[in-house]
């Protein structure tokens, strides 16, 4: 009898409830149990897991590694998918392996390269992958010089933190004075240059920004599955152009993504993003973790989360080619159940982890949600997570 696989996801994105669903619906028909930890008791990943714990707050990176090793030993974790403190965890991979846990993440050297976008851009340029013009900015004068040079070339300037994940901190610079126009409608990523400069003058903390031209759509995120032998098993591009999403196997996107994944050893799951600069694709960002939208590849007939777990367990799925490409789609939000009673808040002075709380049975969840709806129909019944809806071409 084949034993079940125990997988742990730490403090991850809400959208990874779909990652968890795919692990359970794996084509090997293997039993999978999922442990989840998070700092938010109302994270939907806690409700979706078989067992869950609140993570202690304010741990140092070294303290978090100790916490993670304890979790793996106590919970019998076979595969650990780290998001929080990924760099510290992969540096201690041997200790996790000694505890019987495979860490589903690239080696520390690869994580370090792509933690800093400047180092990343210099590194990928060295292997022939095109990147947009960029300027590292730490002062008011450097920002003005970078913006003026980009604008002289006919580009809109934007900036984002030199290190960080996703679109956090991304802004587009405008010369339009601040006015009521900026206060109408939804919040915009556009910020007037004079306000940014004033913030830099008054700021007490240094900034470390990457300034570059605003890149054009389409945006293509290439999800890669790479083995410990540095060979890519799967590469599929997810396209985004406004609200419309789709899939691509065009080599103008896949070839540079494979070159990066194999050249830097981005083992297991990575996400490599491109946009257009003029008439050619250039690298925008590299994520050394599963993308939040990875589950959307199920529309192409592949279960990538499970293939990654197989690789981590030493069970090579071989080269994977999608049997078809799914139709164009869009992403909408929908409800996901939360735990009927939130896990208790972590006390700052607590020294022991909170006990695991098994996920409630479906019927119990339905009764609890129904009762909550009658008592308080408006606030906090469910958290949004992304779902996809097909669109005709």
JSON list of N, CA and C in Angstrom, two decimals, residues 57-130:
[
{"chain": "A", "resi": 57, "resn": "UNK", "atom": "N", "xyz": [4.38, 35.20, 15.89]},
{"chain": "A", "resi": 57, "resn": "UNK", "atom": "CA", "xyz": [4.77, 36.48, 15.28]},
{"chain": "A", "resi": 57, "resn": "UNK", "atom": "C", "xyz": [6.16, 36.90, 15.75]},
{"chain": "A", "resi": 58, "resn": "UNK", "atom": "N", "xyz": [6.76, 37.76, 14.93]},
{"chain": "A", "resi": 58, "resn": "UNK", "atom": "CA", "xyz": [8.02, 38.44, 15.30]},
{"chain": "A", "resi": 58, "resn": "UNK", "atom": "C", "xyz": [9.20, 37.50, 15.48]},
{"chain": "A", "resi": 59, "resn": "UNK", "atom": "N", "xyz": [9.19, 36.36, 14.80]},
{"chain": "A", "resi": 59, "resn": "UNK", "atom": "CA", "xyz": [10.36, 35.49, 14.83]},
{"chain": "A", "resi": 59, "resn": "UNK", "atom": "C", "xyz": [11.43, 36.04, 13.89]},
{"chain": "A", "resi": 60, "resn": "UNK", "atom": "N", "xyz": [12.68, 35.96, 14.30]},
{"chain": "A", "resi": 60, "resn": "UNK", "atom": "CA", "xyz": [13.78, 36.28, 13.39]},
{"chain": "A", "resi": 60, "resn": "UNK", "atom": "C", "xyz": [13.85, 35.19, 12.32]},
{"chain": "A", "resi": 61, "resn": "UNK", "atom": "N", "xyz": [14.56, 35.44, 11.21]},
{"chain": "A", "resi": 61, "resn": "UNK", "atom": "CA", "xyz": [14.72, 34.38, 10.21]},
{"chain": "A", "resi": 61, "resn": "UNK", "atom": "C", "xyz": [15.28, 33.09, 10.80]},
{"chain": "A", "resi": 62, "resn": "UNK", "atom": "N", "xyz": [16.28, 33.22, 11.69]},
{"chain": "A", "resi": 62, "resn": "UNK", "atom": "CA", "xyz": [16.85, 32.02, 12.32]},
{"chain": "A", "resi": 62, "resn": "UNK", "atom": "C", "xyz": [15.82, 31.35, 13.23]},
{"chain": "A", "resi": 63, "resn": "UNK", "atom": "N", "xyz": [15.06, 32.16, 13.96]},
{"chain": "A", "resi": 63, "resn": "UNK", "atom": "CA", "xyz": [14.02, 31.60, 14.82]},
{"chain": "A", "resi": 63, "resn": "UNK", "atom": "C", "xyz": [12.93, 30.91, 14.02]},
{"chain": "A", "resi": 64, "resn": "UNK", "atom": "N", "xyz": [12.64, 31.45, 12.84]},
{"chain": "A", "resi": 64, "resn": "UNK", "atom": "CA", "xyz": [11.61, 30.83, 12.02]},
{"chain": "A", "resi": 64, "resn": "UNK", "atom": "C", "xyz": [12.09, 29.48, 11.48]},
{"chain": "A", "resi": 65, "resn": "UNK", "atom": "N", "xyz": [13.37, 29.37, 11.16]},
{"chain": "A", "resi": 65, "resn": "UNK", "atom": "CA", "xyz": [13.92, 28.08, 10.70]},
{"chain": "A", "resi": 65, "resn": "UNK", "atom": "C", "xyz": [13.76, 27.03, 11.80]},
{"chain": "A", "resi": 66, "resn": "UNK", "atom": "N", "xyz": [14.05, 27.41, 13.05]},
{"chain": "A", "resi": 66, "resn": "UNK", "atom": "CA", "xyz": [13.86, 26.47, 14.16]},
{"chain": "A", "resi": 66, "resn": "UNK", "atom": "C", "xyz": [12.40, 26.06, 14.30]},
{"chain": "A", "resi": 67, "resn": "UNK", "atom": "N", "xyz": [11.51, 27.03, 14.17]},
{"chain": "A", "resi": 67, "resn": "UNK", "atom": "CA", "xyz": [10.08, 26.74, 14.22]},
{"chain": "A", "resi": 67, "resn": "UNK", "atom": "C", "xyz": [9.69, 25.78, 13.10]},
{"chain": "A", "resi": 68, "resn": "UNK", "atom": "N", "xyz": [10.21, 26.02, 11.89]},
{"chain": "A", "resi": 68, "resn": "UNK", "atom": "CA", "xyz": [9.87, 25.18, 10.75]},
{"chain": "A", "resi": 68, "resn": "UNK", "atom": "C", "xyz": [10.40, 23.76, 10.92]},
{"chain": "A", "resi": 69, "resn": "UNK", "atom": "N", "xyz": [11.61, 23.62, 11.42]},
{"chain": "A", "resi": 69, "resn": "UNK", "atom": "CA", "xyz": [12.15, 22.28, 11.66]},
{"chain": "A", "resi": 69, "resn": "UNK", "atom": "C", "xyz": [11.31, 21.52, 12.68]},
{"chain": "A", "resi": 70, "resn": "UNK", "atom": "N", "xyz": [10.84, 22.22, 13.69]},
{"chain": "A", "resi": 70, "resn": "UNK", "atom": "CA", "xyz": [9.99, 21.58, 14.70]},
{"chain": "A", "resi": 70, "resn": "UNK", "atom": "C", "xyz": [8.66, 21.14, 14.09]},
{"chain": "A", "resi": 71, "resn": "UNK", "atom": "N", "xyz": [8.09, 22.01, 13.24]},
{"chain": "A", "resi": 71, "resn": "UNK", "atom": "CA", "xyz": [6.84, 21.65, 12.56]},
{"chain": "A", "resi": 71, "resn": "UNK", "atom": "C", "xyz": [7.01, 20.39, 11.73]},
{"chain": "A", "resi": 72, "resn": "UNK", "atom": "N", "xyz": [8.09, 20.32, 10.97]},
{"chain": "A", "resi": 72, "resn": "UNK", "atom": "CA", "xyz": [8.31, 19.17, 10.09]},
{"chain": "A", "resi": 72, "resn": "UNK", "atom": "C", "xyz": [8.48, 17.89, 10.89]},
{"chain": "A", "resi": 73, "resn": "UNK", "atom": "N", "xyz": [9.21, 17.98, 12.00]},
{"chain": "A", "resi": 73, "resn": "UNK", "atom": "CA", "xyz": [9.42, 16.79, 12.82]},
{"chain": "A", "resi": 73, "resn": "UNK", "atom": "C", "xyz": [8.13, 16.35, 13.50]},
{"chain": "A", "resi": 74, "resn": "UNK", "atom": "N", "xyz": [7.40, 17.28, 14.09]},
{"chain": "A", "resi": 74, "resn": "UNK", "atom": "CA", "xyz": [6.19, 16.92, 14.83]},
{"chain": "A", "resi": 74, "resn": "UNK", "atom": "C", "xyz": [5.06, 16.49, 13.92]},
{"chain": "A", "resi": 75, "resn": "UNK", "atom": "N", "xyz": [4.97, 17.08, 12.73]},
{"chain": "A", "resi": 75, "resn": "UNK", "atom": "CA", "xyz": [3.86, 16.81, 11.82]},
{"chain": "A", "resi": 75, "resn": "UNK", "atom": "C", "xyz": [4.17, 15.74, 10.79]},
{"chain": "A", "resi": 76, "resn": "UNK", "atom": "N", "xyz": [5.40, 15.23, 10.78]},
{"chain": "A", "resi": 76, "resn": "UNK", "atom": "CA", "xyz": [5.75, 14.20, 9.82]},
{"chain": "A", "resi": 76, "resn": "UNK", "atom": "C", "xyz": [5.64, 14.71, 8.39]},
{"chain": "A", "resi": 77, "resn": "UNK", "atom": "N", "xyz": [6.16, 15.91, 8.14]},
{"chain": "A", "resi": 77, "resn": "UNK", "atom": "CA", "xyz": [6.02, 16.54, 6.82]},
{"chain": "A", "resi": 77, "resn": "UNK", "atom": "C", "xyz": [6.96, 15.87, 5.82]},
{"chain": "A", "resi": 78, "resn": "UNK", "atom": "N", "xyz": [6.41, 15.46, 4.69]},
{"chain": "A", "resi": 78, "resn": "UNK", "atom": "CA", "xyz": [7.21, 14.88, 3.61]},
{"chain": "A", "resi": 78, "resn": "UNK", "atom": "C", "xyz": [7.74, 15.96, 2.66]},
{"chain": "A", "resi": 79, "resn": "UNK", "atom": "N", "xyz": [6.90, 16.95, 2.34]},
{"chain": "A", "resi": 79, "resn": "UNK", "atom": "CA", "xyz": [7.28, 18.01, 1.42]},
{"chain": "A", "resi": 79, "resn": "UNK", "atom": "C", "xyz": [6.85, 19.35, 2.00]},
{"chain": "A", "resi": 80, "resn": "UNK", "atom": "N", "xyz": [7.80, 20.27, 2.11]},
{"chain": "A", "resi": 80, "resn": "UNK", "atom": "CA", "xyz": [7.56, 21.61, 2.65]},
{"chain": "A", "resi": 80, "resn": "UNK", "atom": "C", "xyz": [7.65, 22.59, 1.50]},
{"chain": "A", "resi": 81, "resn": "UNK", "atom": "N", "xyz": [6.58, 23.39, 1.30]},
{"chain": "A", "resi": 81, "resn": "UNK", "atom": "CA", "xyz": [6.54, 24.41, 0.24]},
{"chain": "A", "resi": 81, "resn": "UNK", "atom": "C", "xyz": [6.63, 25.77, 0.93]},
{"chain": "A", "resi": 82, "resn": "UNK", "atom": "N", "xyz": [7.84, 26.33, 1.11]},
{"chain": "A", "resi": 82, "resn": "UNK", "atom": "CA", "xyz": [7.98, 27.58, 1.87]},
{"chain": "A", "resi": 82, "resn": "UNK", "atom": "C", "xyz": [7.78, 28.81, 1.01]},
{"chain": "A", "resi": 83, "resn": "UNK", "atom": "N", "xyz": [7.03, 29.77, 1.52]},
{"chain": "A", "resi": 83, "resn": "UNK", "atom": "CA", "xyz": [6.98, 31.10, 0.93]},
{"chain": "A", "resi": 83, "resn": "UNK", "atom": "C", "xyz": [7.65, 32.08, 1.88]},
{"chain": "A", "resi": 84, "resn": "UNK", "atom": "N", "xyz": [7.12, 32.19, 3.10]},
{"chain": "A", "resi": 84, "resn": "UNK", "atom": "CA", "xyz": [7.73, 33.08, 4.09]},
{"chain": "A", "resi": 84, "resn": "UNK", "atom": "C", "xyz": [9.12, 32.55, 4.47]},
{"chain": "A", "resi": 85, "resn": "UNK", "atom": "N", "xyz": [10.10, 33.45, 4.54]},
{"chain": "A", "resi": 85, "resn": "UNK", "atom": "CA", "xyz": [11.48, 33.12, 4.92]},
{"chain": "A", "resi": 85, "resn": "UNK", "atom": "C", "xyz": [12.08, 32.02, 4.05]},
{"chain": "A", "resi": 86, "resn": "UNK", "atom": "N", "xyz": [11.76, 32.08, 2.76]},
{"chain": "A", "resi": 86, "resn": "UNK", "atom": "CA", "xyz": [12.27, 31.04, 1.86]},
{"chain": "A", "resi": 86, "resn": "UNK", "atom": "C", "xyz": [13.79, 30.97, 1.86]},
{"chain": "A", "resi": 87, "resn": "UNK", "atom": "N", "xyz": [14.46, 32.14, 1.82]},
{"chain": "A", "resi": 87, "resn": "UNK", "atom": "CA", "xyz": [15.92, 32.14, 1.72]},
{"chain": "A", "resi": 87, "resn": "UNK", "atom": "C", "xyz": [16.58, 31.49, 2.94]},
{"chain": "A", "resi": 88, "resn": "UNK", "atom": "N", "xyz": [16.04, 31.78, 4.13]},
{"chain": "A", "resi": 88, "resn": "UNK", "atom": "CA", "xyz": [16.60, 31.17, 5.33]},
{"chain": "A", "resi": 88, "resn": "UNK", "atom": "C", "xyz": [16.36, 29.67, 5.39]},
{"chain": "A", "resi": 89, "resn": "UNK", "atom": "N", "xyz": [15.21, 29.25, 4.92]},
{"chain": "A", "resi": 89, "resn": "UNK", "atom": "CA", "xyz": [14.86, 27.83, 4.96]},
{"chain": "A", "resi": 89, "resn": "UNK", "atom": "C", "xyz": [15.73, 27.02, 4.01]},
{"chain": "A", "resi": 90, "resn": "UNK", "atom": "N", "xyz": [15.92, 27.50, 2.77]},
{"chain": "A", "resi": 90, "resn": "UNK", "atom": "CA", "xyz": [16.71, 26.71, 1.82]},
{"chain": "A", "resi": 90, "resn": "UNK", "atom": "C", "xyz": [18.17, 26.64, 2.22]},
{"chain": "A", "resi": 91, "resn": "UNK", "atom": "N", "xyz": [18.63, 27.62, 2.99]},
{"chain": "A", "resi": 91, "resn": "UNK", "atom": "CA", "xyz": [20.01, 27.57, 3.48]},
{"chain": "A", "resi": 91, "resn": "UNK", "atom": "C", "xyz": [20.21, 26.42, 4.46]},
{"chain": "A", "resi": 92, "resn": "UNK", "atom": "N", "xyz": [19.13, 25.90, 5.03]},
{"chain": "A", "resi": 92, "resn": "UNK", "atom": "CA", "xyz": [19.20, 24.79, 5.98]},
{"chain": "A", "resi": 92, "resn": "UNK", "atom": "C", "xyz": [18.56, 23.53, 5.42]},
{"chain": "A", "resi": 93, "resn": "UNK", "atom": "N", "xyz": [18.59, 23.39, 4.10]},
{"chain": "A", "resi": 93, "resn": "UNK", "atom": "CA", "xyz": [17.95, 22.25, 3.45]},
{"chain": "A", "resi": 93, "resn": "UNK", "atom": "C", "xyz": [18.43, 20.92, 4.04]},
{"chain": "A", "resi": 94, "resn": "UNK", "atom": "N", "xyz": [19.72, 20.79, 4.31]},
{"chain": "A", "resi": 94, "resn": "UNK", "atom": "CA", "xyz": [20.26, 19.52, 4.82]},
{"chain": "A", "resi": 94, "resn": "UNK", "atom": "C", "xyz": [19.60, 19.13, 6.14]},
{"chain": "A", "resi": 95, "resn": "UNK", "atom": "N", "xyz": [19.31, 20.12, 6.99]},
{"chain": "A", "resi": 95, "resn": "UNK", "atom": "CA", "xyz": [18.67, 19.81, 8.27]},
{"chain": "A", "resi": 95, "resn": "UNK", "atom": "C", "xyz": [17.24, 19.33, 8.07]},
{"chain": "A", "resi": 96, "resn": "UNK", "atom": "N", "xyz": [16.54, 19.91, 7.09]},
{"chain": "A", "resi": 96, "resn": "UNK", "atom": "CA", "xyz": [15.19, 19.43, 6.80]},
{"chain": "A", "resi": 96, "resn": "UNK", "atom": "C", "xyz": [15.23, 18.03, 6.22]},
{"chain": "A", "resi": 97, "resn": "UNK", "atom": "N", "xyz": [16.20, 17.77, 5.34]},
{"chain": "A", "resi": 97, "resn": "UNK", "atom": "CA", "xyz": [16.32, 16.43, 4.77]},
{"chain": "A", "resi": 97, "resn": "UNK", "atom": "C", "xyz": [16.63, 15.41, 5.86]},
{"chain": "A", "resi": 98, "resn": "UNK", "atom": "N", "xyz": [17.44, 15.79, 6.84]},
{"chain": "A", "resi": 98, "resn": "UNK", "atom": "CA", "xyz": [17.74, 14.89, 7.95]},
{"chain": "A", "resi": 98, "resn": "UNK", "atom": "C", "xyz": [16.50, 14.56, 8.75]},
{"chain": "A", "resi": 99, "resn": "UNK", "atom": "N", "xyz": [15.54, 15.49, 8.75]},
{"chain": "A", "resi": 99, "resn": "UNK", "atom": "CA", "xyz": [14.27, 15.26, 9.45]},
{"chain": "A", "resi": 99, "resn": "UNK", "atom": "C", "xyz": [13.26, 14.52, 8.57]},
{"chain": "A", "resi": 100, "resn": "UNK", "atom": "N", "xyz": [13.67, 14.17, 7.34]},
{"chain": "A", "resi": 100, "resn": "UNK", "atom": "CA", "xyz": [12.78, 13.44, 6.44]},
{"chain": "A", "resi": 100, "resn": "UNK", "atom": "C", "xyz": [11.89, 14.32, 5.58]},
{"chain": "A", "resi": 101, "resn": "UNK", "atom": "N", "xyz": [12.23, 15.61, 5.48]},
{"chain": "A", "resi": 101, "resn": "UNK", "atom": "CA", "xyz": [11.40, 16.56, 4.74]},
{"chain": "A", "resi": 101, "resn": "UNK", "atom": "C", "xyz": [12.14, 17.09, 3.52]},
{"chain": "A", "resi": 102, "resn": "UNK", "atom": "N", "xyz": [11.50, 17.00, 2.35]},
{"chain": "A", "resi": 102, "resn": "UNK", "atom": "CA", "xyz": [12.03, 17.61, 1.13]},
{"chain": "A", "resi": 102, "resn": "UNK", "atom": "C", "xyz": [11.53, 19.04, 1.05]},
{"chain": "A", "resi": 103, "resn": "UNK", "atom": "N", "xyz": [12.42, 19.98, 0.76]},
{"chain": "A", "resi": 103, "resn": "UNK", "atom": "CA", "xyz": [12.05, 21.39, 0.64]},
{"chain": "A", "resi": 103, "resn": "UNK", "atom": "C", "xyz": [11.82, 21.70, -0.83]},
{"chain": "A", "resi": 104, "resn": "UNK", "atom": "N", "xyz": [10.58, 22.08, -1.17]},
{"chain": "A", "resi": 104, "resn": "UNK", "atom": "CA", "xyz": [10.21, 22.35, -2.55]},
{"chain": "A", "resi": 104, "resn": "UNK", "atom": "C", "xyz": [10.51, 23.81, -2.86]},
{"chain": "A", "resi": 105, "resn": "UNK", "atom": "N", "xyz": [11.78, 24.09, -3.14]},
{"chain": "A", "resi": 105, "resn": "UNK", "atom": "CA", "xyz": [12.26, 25.45, -3.41]},
{"chain": "A", "resi": 105, "resn": "UNK", "atom": "C", "xyz": [13.65, 25.34, -4.02]},
{"chain": "A", "resi": 106, "resn": "UNK", "atom": "N", "xyz": [14.09, 26.36, -4.75]},
{"chain": "A", "resi": 106, "resn": "UNK", "atom": "CA", "xyz": [15.42, 26.32, -5.37]},
{"chain": "A", "resi": 106, "resn": "UNK", "atom": "C", "xyz": [16.52, 26.35, -4.32]},
{"chain": "A", "resi": 107, "resn": "UNK", "atom": "N", "xyz": [17.78, 26.08, -4.73]},
{"chain": "A", "resi": 107, "resn": "UNK", "atom": "CA", "xyz": [18.91, 26.18, -3.81]},
{"chain": "A", "resi": 107, "resn": "UNK", "atom": "C", "xyz": [19.15, 27.63, -3.39]},
{"chain": "A", "resi": 108, "resn": "UNK", "atom": "N", "xyz": [19.89, 27.83, -2.30]},
{"chain": "A", "resi": 108, "resn": "UNK", "atom": "CA", "xyz": [20.06, 29.20, -1.76]},
{"chain": "A", "resi": 108, "resn": "UNK", "atom": "C", "xyz": [20.72, 30.16, -2.74]},
{"chain": "A", "resi": 109, "resn": "UNK", "atom": "N", "xyz": [21.63, 29.66, -3.58]},
{"chain": "A", "resi": 109, "resn": "UNK", "atom": "CA", "xyz": [22.31, 30.56, -4.53]},
{"chain": "A", "resi": 109, "resn": "UNK", "atom": "C", "xyz": [21.30, 31.16, -5.51]},
{"chain": "A", "resi": 110, "resn": "UNK", "atom": "N", "xyz": [20.36, 30.35, -5.99]},
{"chain": "A", "resi": 110, "resn": "UNK", "atom": "CA", "xyz": [19.37, 30.84, -6.94]},
{"chain": "A", "resi": 110, "resn": "UNK", "atom": "C", "xyz": [18.41, 31.82, -6.27]},
{"chain": "A", "resi": 111, "resn": "UNK", "atom": "N", "xyz": [18.00, 31.51, -5.05]},
{"chain": "A", "resi": 111, "resn": "UNK", "atom": "CA", "xyz": [17.09, 32.40, -4.33]},
{"chain": "A", "resi": 111, "resn": "UNK", "atom": "C", "xyz": [17.76, 33.75, -4.10]},
{"chain": "A", "resi": 112, "resn": "UNK", "atom": "N", "xyz": [19.06, 33.73, -3.76]},
{"chain": "A", "resi": 112, "resn": "UNK", "atom": "CA", "xyz": [19.78, 34.98, -3.49]},
{"chain": "A", "resi": 112, "resn": "UNK", "atom": "C", "xyz": [19.88, 35.85, -4.74]},
{"chain": "A", "resi": 113, "resn": "UNK", "atom": "N", "xyz": [20.12, 35.25, -5.90]},
{"chain": "A", "resi": 113, "resn": "UNK", "atom": "CA", "xyz": [20.25, 36.03, -7.14]},
{"chain": "A", "resi": 113, "resn": "UNK", "atom": "C", "xyz": [18.98, 36.82, -7.42]},
{"chain": "A", "resi": 114, "resn": "UNK", "atom": "N", "xyz": [17.82, 36.18, -7.22]},
{"chain": "A", "resi": 114, "resn": "UNK", "atom": "CA", "xyz": [16.57, 36.82, -7.62]},
{"chain": "A", "resi": 114, "resn": "UNK", "atom": "C", "xyz": [15.85, 37.54, -6.48]},
{"chain": "A", "resi": 115, "resn": "UNK", "atom": "N", "xyz": [16.49, 37.60, -5.32]},
{"chain": "A", "resi": 115, "resn": "UNK", "atom": "CA", "xyz": [15.95, 38.41, -4.23]},
{"chain": "A", "resi": 115, "resn": "UNK", "atom": "C", "xyz": [16.14, 39.89, -4.52]},
{"chain": "A", "resi": 116, "resn": "UNK", "atom": "N", "xyz": [17.25, 40.24, -5.16]},
{"chain": "A", "resi": 116, "resn": "UNK", "atom": "CA", "xyz": [17.57, 41.63, -5.50]},
{"chain": "A", "resi": 116, "resn": "UNK", "atom": "C", "xyz": [17.43, 41.78, -7.01]},
{"chain": "A", "resi": 117, "resn": "UNK", "atom": "N", "xyz": [16.53, 42.67, -7.45]},
{"chain": "A", "resi": 117, "resn": "UNK", "atom": "CA", "xyz": [16.24, 42.80, -8.88]},
{"chain": "A", "resi": 117, "resn": "UNK", "atom": "C", "xyz": [17.42, 43.33, -9.67]},
{"chain": "A", "resi": 118, "resn": "UNK", "atom": "N", "xyz": [18.26, 44.14, -9.06]},
{"chain": "A", "resi": 118, "resn": "UNK", "atom": "CA", "xyz": [19.44, 44.65, -9.77]},
{"chain": "A", "resi": 118, "resn": "UNK", "atom": "C", "xyz": [20.41, 43.51, -10.05]},
{"chain": "A", "resi": 119, "resn": "UNK", "atom": "N", "xyz": [20.68, 42.70, -9.03]},
{"chain": "A", "resi": 119, "resn": "UNK", "atom": "CA", "xyz": [21.56, 41.54, -9.23]},
{"chain": "A", "resi": 119, "resn": "UNK", "atom": "C", "xyz": [20.95, 40.61, -10.27]},
{"chain": "A", "resi": 120, "resn": "UNK", "atom": "N", "xyz": [19.63, 40.44, -10.19]},
{"chain": "A", "resi": 120, "resn": "UNK", "atom": "CA", "xyz": [18.94, 39.56, -11.14]},
{"chain": "A", "resi": 120, "resn": "UNK", "atom": "C", "xyz": [19.08, 40.06, -12.57]},
{"chain": "A", "resi": 121, "resn": "UNK", "atom": "N", "xyz": [18.85, 41.35, -12.79]},
{"chain": "A", "resi": 121, "resn": "UNK", "atom": "CA", "xyz": [18.94, 41.89, -14.14]},
{"chain": "A", "resi": 121, "resn": "UNK", "atom": "C", "xyz": [20.36, 41.76, -14.69]},
{"chain": "A", "resi": 122, "resn": "UNK", "atom": "N", "xyz": [21.35, 42.04, -13.85]},
{"chain": "A", "resi": 122, "resn": "UNK", "atom": "CA", "xyz": [22.74, 41.90, -14.31]},
{"chain": "A", "resi": 122, "resn": "UNK", "atom": "C", "xyz": [23.06, 40.46, -14.64]},
{"chain": "A", "resi": 123, "resn": "UNK", "atom": "N", "xyz": [22.54, 39.53, -13.84]},
{"chain": "A", "resi": 123, "resn": "UNK", "atom": "CA", "xyz": [22.84, 38.11, -14.05]},
{"chain": "A", "resi": 123, "resn": "UNK", "atom": "C", "xyz": [22.19, 37.58, -15.31]},
{"chain": "A", "resi": 124, "resn": "UNK", "atom": "N", "xyz": [20.93, 37.93, -15.56]},
{"chain": "A", "resi": 124, "resn": "UNK", "atom": "CA", "xyz": [20.26, 37.38, -16.75]},
{"chain": "A", "resi": 124, "resn": "UNK", "atom": "C", "xyz": [20.79, 38.05, -18.03]},
{"chain": "A", "resi": 125, "resn": "UNK", "atom": "N", "xyz": [21.19, 39.30, -17.94]},
{"chain": "A", "resi": 125, "resn": "UNK", "atom": "CA", "xyz": [21.82, 39.95, -19.10]},
{"chain": "A", "resi": 125, "resn": "UNK", "atom": "C", "xyz": [23.09, 39.20, -19.50]},
{"chain": "A", "resi": 126, "resn": "UNK", "atom": "N", "xyz": [23.81, 38.68, -18.51]},
{"chain": "A", "resi": 126, "resn": "UNK", "atom": "CA", "xyz": [25.06, 37.99, -18.78]},
{"chain": "A", "resi": 126, "resn": "UNK", "atom": "C", "xyz": [24.84, 36.68, -19.55]},
{"chain": "A", "resi": 127, "resn": "UNK", "atom": "N", "xyz": [23.62, 36.12, -19.48]},
{"chain": "A", "resi": 127, "resn": "UNK", "atom": "CA", "xyz": [23.36, 34.90, -20.25]},
{"chain": "A", "resi": 127, "resn": "UNK", "atom": "C", "xyz": [22.50, 35.19, -21.48]},
{"chain": "A", "resi": 128, "resn": "UNK", "atom": "N", "xyz": [22.37, 36.47, -21.84]},
{"chain": "A", "resi": 128, "resn": "UNK", "atom": "CA", "xyz": [21.74, 36.83, -23.09]},
{"chain": "A", "resi": 128, "resn": "UNK", "atom": "C", "xyz": [20.25, 37.04, -23.06]},
{"chain": "A", "resi": 129, "resn": "UNK", "atom": "N", "xyz": [19.65, 37.17, -21.88]},
{"chain": "A", "resi": 129, "resn": "UNK", "atom": "CA", "xyz": [18.21, 37.46, -21.79]},
{"chain": "A", "resi": 129, "resn": "UNK", "atom": "C", "xyz": [18.02, 38.96, -21.74]},
{"chain": "A", "resi": 130, "resn": "UNK", "atom": "N", "xyz": [17.21, 39.55, -22.64]},
{"chain": "A", "resi": 130, "resn": "UNK", "atom": "CA", "xyz": [17.04, 41.00, -22.67]},
{"chain": "A", "resi": 130, "resn": "UNK", "atom": "C", "xyz": [16.26, 41.52, -21.46]}
]
